Coordinates of C-alpha atoms in Angstrom, one line a residue:
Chain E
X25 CA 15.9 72.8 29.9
X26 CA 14.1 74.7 32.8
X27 CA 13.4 78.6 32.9
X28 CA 15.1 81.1 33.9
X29 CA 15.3 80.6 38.0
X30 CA 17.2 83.9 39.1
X31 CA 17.9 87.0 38.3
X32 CA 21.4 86.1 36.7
X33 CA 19.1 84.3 33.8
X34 CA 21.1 81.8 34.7
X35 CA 19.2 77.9 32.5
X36 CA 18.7 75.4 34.9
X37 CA 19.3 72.2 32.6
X38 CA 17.0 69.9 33.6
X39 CA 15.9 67.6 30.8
X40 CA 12.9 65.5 31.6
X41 CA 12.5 62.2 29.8
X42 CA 10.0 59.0 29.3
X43 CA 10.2 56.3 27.1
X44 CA 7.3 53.7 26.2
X45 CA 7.3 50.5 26.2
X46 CA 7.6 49.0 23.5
X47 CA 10.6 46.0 23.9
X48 CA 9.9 42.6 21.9
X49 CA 7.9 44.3 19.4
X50 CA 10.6 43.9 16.9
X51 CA 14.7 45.5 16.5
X52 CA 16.8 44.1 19.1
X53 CA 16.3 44.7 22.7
X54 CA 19.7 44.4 23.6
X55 CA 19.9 47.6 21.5
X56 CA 21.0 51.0 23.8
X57 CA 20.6 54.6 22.8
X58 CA 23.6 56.9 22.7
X59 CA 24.7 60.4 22.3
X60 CA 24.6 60.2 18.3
X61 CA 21.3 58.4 17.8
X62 CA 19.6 60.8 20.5
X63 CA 21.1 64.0 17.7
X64 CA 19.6 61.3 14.8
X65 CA 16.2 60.9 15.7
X66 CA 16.2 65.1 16.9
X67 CA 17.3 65.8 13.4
X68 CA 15.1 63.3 11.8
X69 CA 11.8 64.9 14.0
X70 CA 12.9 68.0 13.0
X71 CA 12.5 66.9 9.3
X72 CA 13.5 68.7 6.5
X73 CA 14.1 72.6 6.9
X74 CA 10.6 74.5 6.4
X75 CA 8.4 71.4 7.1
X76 CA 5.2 72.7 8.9
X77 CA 4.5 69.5 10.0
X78 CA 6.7 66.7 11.8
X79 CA 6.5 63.1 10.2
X80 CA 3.5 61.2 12.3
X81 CA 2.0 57.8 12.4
X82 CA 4.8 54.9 12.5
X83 CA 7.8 57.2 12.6
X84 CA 10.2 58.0 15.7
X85 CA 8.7 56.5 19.4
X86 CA 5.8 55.4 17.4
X87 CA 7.6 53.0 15.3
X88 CA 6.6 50.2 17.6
X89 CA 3.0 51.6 19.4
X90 CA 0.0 49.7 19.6
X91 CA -3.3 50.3 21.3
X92 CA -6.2 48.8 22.5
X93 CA -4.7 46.1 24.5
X94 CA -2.2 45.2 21.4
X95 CA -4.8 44.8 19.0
X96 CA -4.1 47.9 16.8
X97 CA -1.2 49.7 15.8
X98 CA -0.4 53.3 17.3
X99 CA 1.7 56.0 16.1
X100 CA 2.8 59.8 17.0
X101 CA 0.0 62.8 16.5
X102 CA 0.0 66.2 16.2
X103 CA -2.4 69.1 16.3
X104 CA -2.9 72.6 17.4
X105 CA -5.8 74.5 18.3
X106 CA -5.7 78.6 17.8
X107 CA -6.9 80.9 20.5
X108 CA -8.1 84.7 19.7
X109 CA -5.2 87.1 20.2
X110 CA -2.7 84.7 18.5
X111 CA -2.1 82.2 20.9
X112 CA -1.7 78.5 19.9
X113 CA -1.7 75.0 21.6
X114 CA 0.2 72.2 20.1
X115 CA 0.0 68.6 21.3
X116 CA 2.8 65.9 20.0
X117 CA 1.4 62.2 21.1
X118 CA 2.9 58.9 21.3
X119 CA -0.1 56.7 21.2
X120 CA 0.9 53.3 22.7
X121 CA -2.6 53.1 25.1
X122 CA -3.8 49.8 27.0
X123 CA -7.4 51.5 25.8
X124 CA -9.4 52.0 22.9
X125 CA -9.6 54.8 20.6
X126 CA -12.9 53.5 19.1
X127 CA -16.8 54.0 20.1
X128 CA -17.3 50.1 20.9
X129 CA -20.7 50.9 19.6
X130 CA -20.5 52.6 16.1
X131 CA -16.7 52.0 15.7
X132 CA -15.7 55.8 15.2
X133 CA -12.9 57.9 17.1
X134 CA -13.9 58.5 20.3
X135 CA -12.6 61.9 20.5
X136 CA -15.0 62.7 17.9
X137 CA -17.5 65.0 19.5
X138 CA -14.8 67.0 21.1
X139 CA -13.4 68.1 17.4
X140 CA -14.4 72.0 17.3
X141 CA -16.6 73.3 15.0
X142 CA -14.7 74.4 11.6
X143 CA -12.4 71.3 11.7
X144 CA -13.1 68.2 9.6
X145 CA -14.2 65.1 11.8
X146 CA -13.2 61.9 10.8
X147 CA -15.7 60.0 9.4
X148 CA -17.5 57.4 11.3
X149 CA -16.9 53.7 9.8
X150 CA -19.8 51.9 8.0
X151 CA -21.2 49.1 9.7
X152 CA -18.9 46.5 7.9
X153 CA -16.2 47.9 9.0
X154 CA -17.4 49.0 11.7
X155 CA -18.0 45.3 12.9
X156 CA -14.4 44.1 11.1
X157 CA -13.0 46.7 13.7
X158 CA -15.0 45.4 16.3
X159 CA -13.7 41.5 15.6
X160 CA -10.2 42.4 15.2
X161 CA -10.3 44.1 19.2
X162 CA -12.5 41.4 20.4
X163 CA -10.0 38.5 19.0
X164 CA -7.1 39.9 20.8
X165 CA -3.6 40.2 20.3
X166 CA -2.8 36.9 19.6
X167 CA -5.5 36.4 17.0
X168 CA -4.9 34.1 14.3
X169 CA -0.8 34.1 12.9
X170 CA -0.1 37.3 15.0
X171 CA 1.8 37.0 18.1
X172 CA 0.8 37.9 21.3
X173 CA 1.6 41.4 22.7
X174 CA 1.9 41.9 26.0
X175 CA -1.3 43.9 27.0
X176 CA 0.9 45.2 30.3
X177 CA 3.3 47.2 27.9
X178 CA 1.5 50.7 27.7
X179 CA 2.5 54.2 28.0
X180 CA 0.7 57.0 26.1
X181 CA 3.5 60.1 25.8
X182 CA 2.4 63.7 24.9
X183 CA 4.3 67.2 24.9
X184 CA 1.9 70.4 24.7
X185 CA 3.5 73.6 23.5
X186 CA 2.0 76.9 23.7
X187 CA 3.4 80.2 22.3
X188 CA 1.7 81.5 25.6
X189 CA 3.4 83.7 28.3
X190 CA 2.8 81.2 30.8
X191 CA 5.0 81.0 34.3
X192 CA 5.8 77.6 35.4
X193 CA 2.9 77.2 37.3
X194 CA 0.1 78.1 35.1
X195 CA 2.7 75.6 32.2
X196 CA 2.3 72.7 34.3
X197 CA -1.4 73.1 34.7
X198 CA -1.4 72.8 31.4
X199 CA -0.1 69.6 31.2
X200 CA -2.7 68.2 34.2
X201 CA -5.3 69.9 32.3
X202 CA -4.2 68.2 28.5
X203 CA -4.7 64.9 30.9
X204 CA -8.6 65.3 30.0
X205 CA -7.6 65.1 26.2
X206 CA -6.1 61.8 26.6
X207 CA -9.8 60.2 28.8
X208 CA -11.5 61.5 25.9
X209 CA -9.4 59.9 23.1
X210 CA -8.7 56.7 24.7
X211 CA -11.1 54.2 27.3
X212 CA -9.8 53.5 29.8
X213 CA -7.0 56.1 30.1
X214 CA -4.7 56.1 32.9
X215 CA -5.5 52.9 33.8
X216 CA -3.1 51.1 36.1
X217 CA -1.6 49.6 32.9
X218 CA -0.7 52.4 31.4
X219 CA 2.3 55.1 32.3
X220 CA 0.5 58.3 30.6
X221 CA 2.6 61.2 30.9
X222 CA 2.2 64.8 30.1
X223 CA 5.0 67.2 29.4
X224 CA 3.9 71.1 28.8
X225 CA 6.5 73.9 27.9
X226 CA 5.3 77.6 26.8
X227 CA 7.5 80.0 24.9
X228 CA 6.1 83.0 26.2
X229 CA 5.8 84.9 22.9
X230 CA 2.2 85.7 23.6
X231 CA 1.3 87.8 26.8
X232 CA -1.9 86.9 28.5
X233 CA -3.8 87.6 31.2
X234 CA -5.5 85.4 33.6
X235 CA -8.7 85.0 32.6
X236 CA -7.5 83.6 29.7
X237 CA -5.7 80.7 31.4
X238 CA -9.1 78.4 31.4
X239 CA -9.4 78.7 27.9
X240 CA -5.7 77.8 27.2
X241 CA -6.0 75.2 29.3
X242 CA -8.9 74.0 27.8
X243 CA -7.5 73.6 24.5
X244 CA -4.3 71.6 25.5
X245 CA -6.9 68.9 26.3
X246 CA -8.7 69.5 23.0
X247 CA -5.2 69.8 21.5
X248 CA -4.2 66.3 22.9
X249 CA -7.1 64.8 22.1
X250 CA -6.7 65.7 18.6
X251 CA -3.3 64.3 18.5
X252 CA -4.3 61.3 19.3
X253 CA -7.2 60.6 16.8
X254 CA -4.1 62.0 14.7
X255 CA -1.8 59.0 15.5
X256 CA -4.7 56.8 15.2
X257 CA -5.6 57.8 11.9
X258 CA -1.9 57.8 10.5
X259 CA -0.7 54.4 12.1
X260 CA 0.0 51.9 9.2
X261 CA -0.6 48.6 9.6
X262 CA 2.7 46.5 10.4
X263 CA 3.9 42.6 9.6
X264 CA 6.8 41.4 11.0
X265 CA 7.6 38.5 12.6
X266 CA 8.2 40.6 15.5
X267 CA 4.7 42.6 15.3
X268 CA 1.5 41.7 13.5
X269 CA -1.1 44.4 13.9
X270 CA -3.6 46.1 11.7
X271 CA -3.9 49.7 11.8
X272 CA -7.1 51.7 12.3
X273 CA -7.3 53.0 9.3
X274 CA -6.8 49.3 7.2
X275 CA -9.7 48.4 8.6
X276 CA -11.3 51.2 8.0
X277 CA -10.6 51.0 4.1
X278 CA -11.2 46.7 4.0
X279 CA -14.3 47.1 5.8
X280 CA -15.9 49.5 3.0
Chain N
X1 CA -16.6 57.4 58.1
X2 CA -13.7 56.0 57.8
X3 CA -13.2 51.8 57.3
X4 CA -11.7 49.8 60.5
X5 CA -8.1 51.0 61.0
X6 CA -6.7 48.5 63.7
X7 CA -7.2 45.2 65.1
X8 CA -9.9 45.8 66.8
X9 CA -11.6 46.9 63.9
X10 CA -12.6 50.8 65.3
X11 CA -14.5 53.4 63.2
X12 CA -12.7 57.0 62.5
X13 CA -15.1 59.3 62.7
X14 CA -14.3 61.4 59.3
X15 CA -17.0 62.8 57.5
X16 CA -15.6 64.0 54.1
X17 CA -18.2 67.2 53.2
X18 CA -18.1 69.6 49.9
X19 CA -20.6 71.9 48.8
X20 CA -21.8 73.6 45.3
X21 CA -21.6 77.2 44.8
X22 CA -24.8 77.9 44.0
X23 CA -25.7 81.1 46.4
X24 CA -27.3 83.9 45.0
X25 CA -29.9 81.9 42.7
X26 CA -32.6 81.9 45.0
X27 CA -34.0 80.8 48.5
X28 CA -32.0 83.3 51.5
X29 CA -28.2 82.9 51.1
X30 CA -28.3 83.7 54.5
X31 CA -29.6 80.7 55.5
X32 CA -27.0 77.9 57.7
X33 CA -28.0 73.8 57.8
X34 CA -28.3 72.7 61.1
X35 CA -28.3 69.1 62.1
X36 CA -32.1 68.9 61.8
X37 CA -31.7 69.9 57.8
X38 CA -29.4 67.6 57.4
X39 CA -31.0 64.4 58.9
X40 CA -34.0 65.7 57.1
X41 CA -32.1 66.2 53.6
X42 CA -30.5 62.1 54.0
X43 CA -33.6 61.2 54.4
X44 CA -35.1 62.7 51.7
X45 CA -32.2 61.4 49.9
X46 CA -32.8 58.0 50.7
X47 CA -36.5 58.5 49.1
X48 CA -39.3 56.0 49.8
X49 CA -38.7 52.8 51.7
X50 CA -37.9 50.3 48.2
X51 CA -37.1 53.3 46.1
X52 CA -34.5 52.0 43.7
X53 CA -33.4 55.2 42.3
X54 CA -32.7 58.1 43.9
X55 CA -34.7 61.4 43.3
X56 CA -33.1 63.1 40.1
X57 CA -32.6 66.2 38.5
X58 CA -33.3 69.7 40.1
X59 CA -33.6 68.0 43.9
X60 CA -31.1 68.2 46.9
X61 CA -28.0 69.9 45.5
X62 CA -29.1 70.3 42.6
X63 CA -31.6 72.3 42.9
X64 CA -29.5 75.8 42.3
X65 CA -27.0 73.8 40.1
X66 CA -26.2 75.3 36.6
X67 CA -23.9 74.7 33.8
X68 CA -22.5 75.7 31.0
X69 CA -21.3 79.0 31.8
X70 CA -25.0 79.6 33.8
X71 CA -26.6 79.0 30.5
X72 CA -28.1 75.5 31.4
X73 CA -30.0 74.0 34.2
X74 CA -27.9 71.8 36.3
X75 CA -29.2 68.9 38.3
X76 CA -28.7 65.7 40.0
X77 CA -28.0 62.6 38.5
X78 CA -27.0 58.6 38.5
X79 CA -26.1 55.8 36.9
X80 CA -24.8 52.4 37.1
X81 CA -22.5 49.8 35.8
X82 CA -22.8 46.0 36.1
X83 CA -19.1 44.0 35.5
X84 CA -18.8 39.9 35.3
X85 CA -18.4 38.7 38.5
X86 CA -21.4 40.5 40.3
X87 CA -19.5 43.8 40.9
X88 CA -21.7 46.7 40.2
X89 CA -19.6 50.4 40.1
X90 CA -22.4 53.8 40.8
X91 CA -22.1 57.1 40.5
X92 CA -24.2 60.2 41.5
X93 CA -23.5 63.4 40.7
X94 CA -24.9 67.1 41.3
X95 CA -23.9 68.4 38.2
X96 CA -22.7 72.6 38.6
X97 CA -20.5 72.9 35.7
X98 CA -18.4 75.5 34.1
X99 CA -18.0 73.9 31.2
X100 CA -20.7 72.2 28.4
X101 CA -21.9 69.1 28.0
X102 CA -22.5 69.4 24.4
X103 CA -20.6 68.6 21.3
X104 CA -20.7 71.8 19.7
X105 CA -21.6 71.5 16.3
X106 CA -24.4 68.4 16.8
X107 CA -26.2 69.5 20.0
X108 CA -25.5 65.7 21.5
X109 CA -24.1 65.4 24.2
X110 CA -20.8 64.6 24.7
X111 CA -19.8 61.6 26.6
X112 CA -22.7 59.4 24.2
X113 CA -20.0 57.9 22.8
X114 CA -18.7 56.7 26.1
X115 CA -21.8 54.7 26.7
X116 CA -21.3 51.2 26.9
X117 CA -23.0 48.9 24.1
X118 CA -26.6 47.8 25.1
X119 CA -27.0 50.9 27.2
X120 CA -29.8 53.3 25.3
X121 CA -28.2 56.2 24.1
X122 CA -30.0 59.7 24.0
X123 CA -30.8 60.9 20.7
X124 CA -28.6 63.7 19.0
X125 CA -31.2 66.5 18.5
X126 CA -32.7 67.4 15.4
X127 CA -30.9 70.5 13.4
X128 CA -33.7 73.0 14.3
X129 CA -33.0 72.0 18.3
X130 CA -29.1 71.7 17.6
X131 CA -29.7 76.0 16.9
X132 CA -31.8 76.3 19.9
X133 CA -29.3 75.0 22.1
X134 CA -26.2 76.8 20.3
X135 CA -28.0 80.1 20.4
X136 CA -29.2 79.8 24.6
X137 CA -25.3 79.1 25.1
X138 CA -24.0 81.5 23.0
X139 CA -25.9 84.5 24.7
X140 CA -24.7 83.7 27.6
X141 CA -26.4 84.0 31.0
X142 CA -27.6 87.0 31.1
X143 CA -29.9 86.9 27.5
X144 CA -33.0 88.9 28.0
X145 CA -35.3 88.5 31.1
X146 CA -32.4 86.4 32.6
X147 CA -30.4 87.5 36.1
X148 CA -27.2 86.8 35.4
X149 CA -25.6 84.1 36.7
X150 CA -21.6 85.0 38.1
X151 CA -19.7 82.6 36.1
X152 CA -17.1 81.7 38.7
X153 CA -19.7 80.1 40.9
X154 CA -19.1 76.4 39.7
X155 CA -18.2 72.9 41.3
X156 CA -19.3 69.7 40.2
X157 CA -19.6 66.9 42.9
X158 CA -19.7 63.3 42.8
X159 CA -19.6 60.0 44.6
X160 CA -18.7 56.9 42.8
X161 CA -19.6 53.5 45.1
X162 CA -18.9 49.9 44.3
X163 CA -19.3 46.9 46.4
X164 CA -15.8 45.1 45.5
X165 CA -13.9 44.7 47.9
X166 CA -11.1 47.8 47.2
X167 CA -8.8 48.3 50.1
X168 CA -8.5 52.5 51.0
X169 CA -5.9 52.3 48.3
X170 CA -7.6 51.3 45.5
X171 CA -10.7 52.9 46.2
X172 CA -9.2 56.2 46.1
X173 CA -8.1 55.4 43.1
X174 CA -11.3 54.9 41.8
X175 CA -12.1 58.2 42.3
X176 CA -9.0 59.5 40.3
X177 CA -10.4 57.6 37.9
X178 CA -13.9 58.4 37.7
X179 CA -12.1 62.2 36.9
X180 CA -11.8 60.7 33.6
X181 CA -15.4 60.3 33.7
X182 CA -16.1 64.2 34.6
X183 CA -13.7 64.9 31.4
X184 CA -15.4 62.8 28.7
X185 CA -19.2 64.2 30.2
X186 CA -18.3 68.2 30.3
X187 CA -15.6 70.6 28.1
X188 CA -13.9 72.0 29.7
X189 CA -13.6 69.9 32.7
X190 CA -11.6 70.9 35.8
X191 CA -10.7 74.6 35.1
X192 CA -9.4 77.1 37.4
X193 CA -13.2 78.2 37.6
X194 CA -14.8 74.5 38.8
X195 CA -14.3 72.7 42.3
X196 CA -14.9 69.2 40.7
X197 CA -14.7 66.8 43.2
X198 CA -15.0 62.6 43.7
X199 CA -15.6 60.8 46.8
X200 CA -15.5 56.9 46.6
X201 CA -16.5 54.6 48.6
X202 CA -16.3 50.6 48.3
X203 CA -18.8 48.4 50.7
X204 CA -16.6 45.0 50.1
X205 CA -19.1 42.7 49.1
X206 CA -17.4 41.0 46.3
X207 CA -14.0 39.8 46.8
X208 CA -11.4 41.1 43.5
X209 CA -8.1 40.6 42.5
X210 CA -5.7 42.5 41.3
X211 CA -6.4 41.6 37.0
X212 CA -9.8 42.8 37.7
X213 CA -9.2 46.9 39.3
X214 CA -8.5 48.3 35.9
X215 CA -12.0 47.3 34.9
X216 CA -13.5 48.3 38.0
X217 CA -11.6 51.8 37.6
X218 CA -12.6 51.8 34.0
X219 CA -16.4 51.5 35.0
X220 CA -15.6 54.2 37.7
X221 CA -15.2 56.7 34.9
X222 CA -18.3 55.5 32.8
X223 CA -20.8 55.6 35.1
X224 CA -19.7 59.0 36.5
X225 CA -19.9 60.2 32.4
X226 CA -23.3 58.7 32.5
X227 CA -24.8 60.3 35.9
X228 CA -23.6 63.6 34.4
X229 CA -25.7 62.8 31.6
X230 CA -28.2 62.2 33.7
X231 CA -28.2 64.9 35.9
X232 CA -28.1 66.9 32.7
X233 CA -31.2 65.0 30.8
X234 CA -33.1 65.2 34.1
X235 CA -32.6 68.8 35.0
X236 CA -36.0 71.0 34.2
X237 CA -36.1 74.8 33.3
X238 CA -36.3 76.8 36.4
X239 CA -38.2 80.8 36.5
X240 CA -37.8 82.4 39.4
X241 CA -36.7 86.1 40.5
X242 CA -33.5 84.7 41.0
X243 CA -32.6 82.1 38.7
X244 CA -34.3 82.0 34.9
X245 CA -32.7 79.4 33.2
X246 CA -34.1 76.6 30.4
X247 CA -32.7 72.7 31.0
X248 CA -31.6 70.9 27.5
X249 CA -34.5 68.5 27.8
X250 CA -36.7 71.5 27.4
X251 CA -34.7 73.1 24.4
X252 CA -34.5 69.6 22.6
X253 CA -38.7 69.4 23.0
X254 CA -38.9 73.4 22.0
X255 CA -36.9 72.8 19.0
X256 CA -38.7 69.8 17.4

């Protein structure tokens, strides 16, 4: 639903939309989405009244995700970075990415280094499982009794919030700007594979001036980047005989 | 100049140009290039006859380059990266950065994770340098005995260049992608307050098909992470009446 656009107040109701890819990855895809499963899955996001947090990992859009070329298994993220003078960022994250969330040489979270000070950094694997993380990628999607995933099946979603007074311009260049979140979660990102897409909305609760624009729009791409180490680290492993995939943090725990 | 546009194969005549904001930190910002400075700064460019890297660090463009925030000493760097197939994908760029190139709470810099296994990887300073370098950021640019250094003056440049054979298409592309590079190497990365900018260019040596562009754009993005790196590991402390400012090499030998 757009903003205001006149001086009547009058809602211009636009509702944008994306969708990843995720067909053949299990369900039926015959299946089609109406009216009453569109209020289901709102309600269920929504969760139970007075949750802080909505339900993340292999929930919702992220029920059938995958990343790094179909190798391991994505989910939905969340974070939020706090500004001085009240102002927050949020970042929601479908992580269904052609690339890797993973340092190819020491097998931790790429978006590691970009974690600010005073938050707790995931912990970089050990070297066995830092090389059983390194095997599973390098075998591919249609390693041994999994089937193959399409690698050409890729879209990594994201919504950033802010409770910034943002007009519509300075919103959307919060959405181009959250873009740098997802390069330095994922490699490659926006690849020619991949349908990356970057929604921003503001509620305007919190005035601020423009000089403080760059820093808000620096932490919708920390924000982002966060959520998606989130959905990395909450994806469970899945085997169906529609999907066979490991999750990040299986490996993480088998590898010791 | 532009690549043959008709049948009969002529040259346009564009000349894409960009410049750093770097006035004010030194030398007479009165002074205007001419056609002899710049036949004389190519060829300088170009460096001896069998040179196989360019000059680095605080040379050409970079010489008034700073970043993060005018704390740091900006410079030039470059960096290369080989794919299967005898494609090669370079980058060079003046680094003049808003934003940081550190991981805040380690001192390292950023994009190391983003460099590609069997590349050396600079250390992570020690935790008496890791201060060092927190302490010259946080005091900003104008700590005692330094000028100050207007924060708004900041544009990082870069060319990326590969000798596939990309049509105009895809080697624009390239340089969208190689953003991604800009994003992993520097936080924040394309603010209201930088003019980051990427030229590509694609010689068409090696003939490529279609499978094999997302790696090439992929490689786009890491070697511009790593010339950023390197203009930032090459860059050397400067002292003048108009520009005092220490580069991190020095800080990470000062600091033991």
């Amino acid at each position: 639903v757009g903003p205001p656009q006149d001086r009547r107040r009058t809602v211009v109701p636009i509702v944008p939309a994306a969708a990843v890819f995720d067909l053949g990855r299990g369900g039926d895809p015959r299946a089609r989405p109406d009216a009453a499963l569109g209020r289901e899955a709102v309600e269920a996001a929504a969760g139970p009244a007075g949750a802080a947090v909505p339900a993340r990992g292999c929930v919702g859009a992220g029920t059938g995700a995958v990343l790094a070329g179909g190798t391991l298994k994505g989910g939905v993220g969340t974070a939020s970075v706090r500004l001085p003078g009240g102002v927050v960022v949020a970042a929601l994250a479908v992580v269904n990415a052609f690339g890797s969330p993973l340092d190819r040489t020491t097998g931790a979270l790429l978006g590691t280094a970009f974690v600010p000070p005073g938050l707790v950094r995931p912990a970089a694997p050990g070297p066995r499982a830092a090389a059983l993380i390194g095997a599973t990628i390098a075998a591919g999607p249609a390693g041994p009794g999994r089937p193959a995933v399409p690698p050409a099946l890729n879209t990594t979603l994201a919504v950033v919030a802010t409770n910034a007074d943002l007009d519509p311009a300075r919103t959307r260049r919060a959405a181009t700007a959250a873009h740098a979140g997802l390069a330095r979660a994922l490699d490659p990102a926006h690849t020619l594979l991949d349908g990356d897409t970057v929604f921003a909305l503001a509620t305007g609760e919190v005035p601020v001036g423009t000089e403080e624009h760059v820093a808000i729009h620096a932490a919708a791409a920390t924000a982002l980047t966060l959520a998606v180490m989130d959905g990395v680290l909450t994806a469970t492993g899945v085997r169906t005989p529609g999907l066979d995939v490991p999750a990040y943090a299986d490996l993480v725990g088998a590898g010791g």
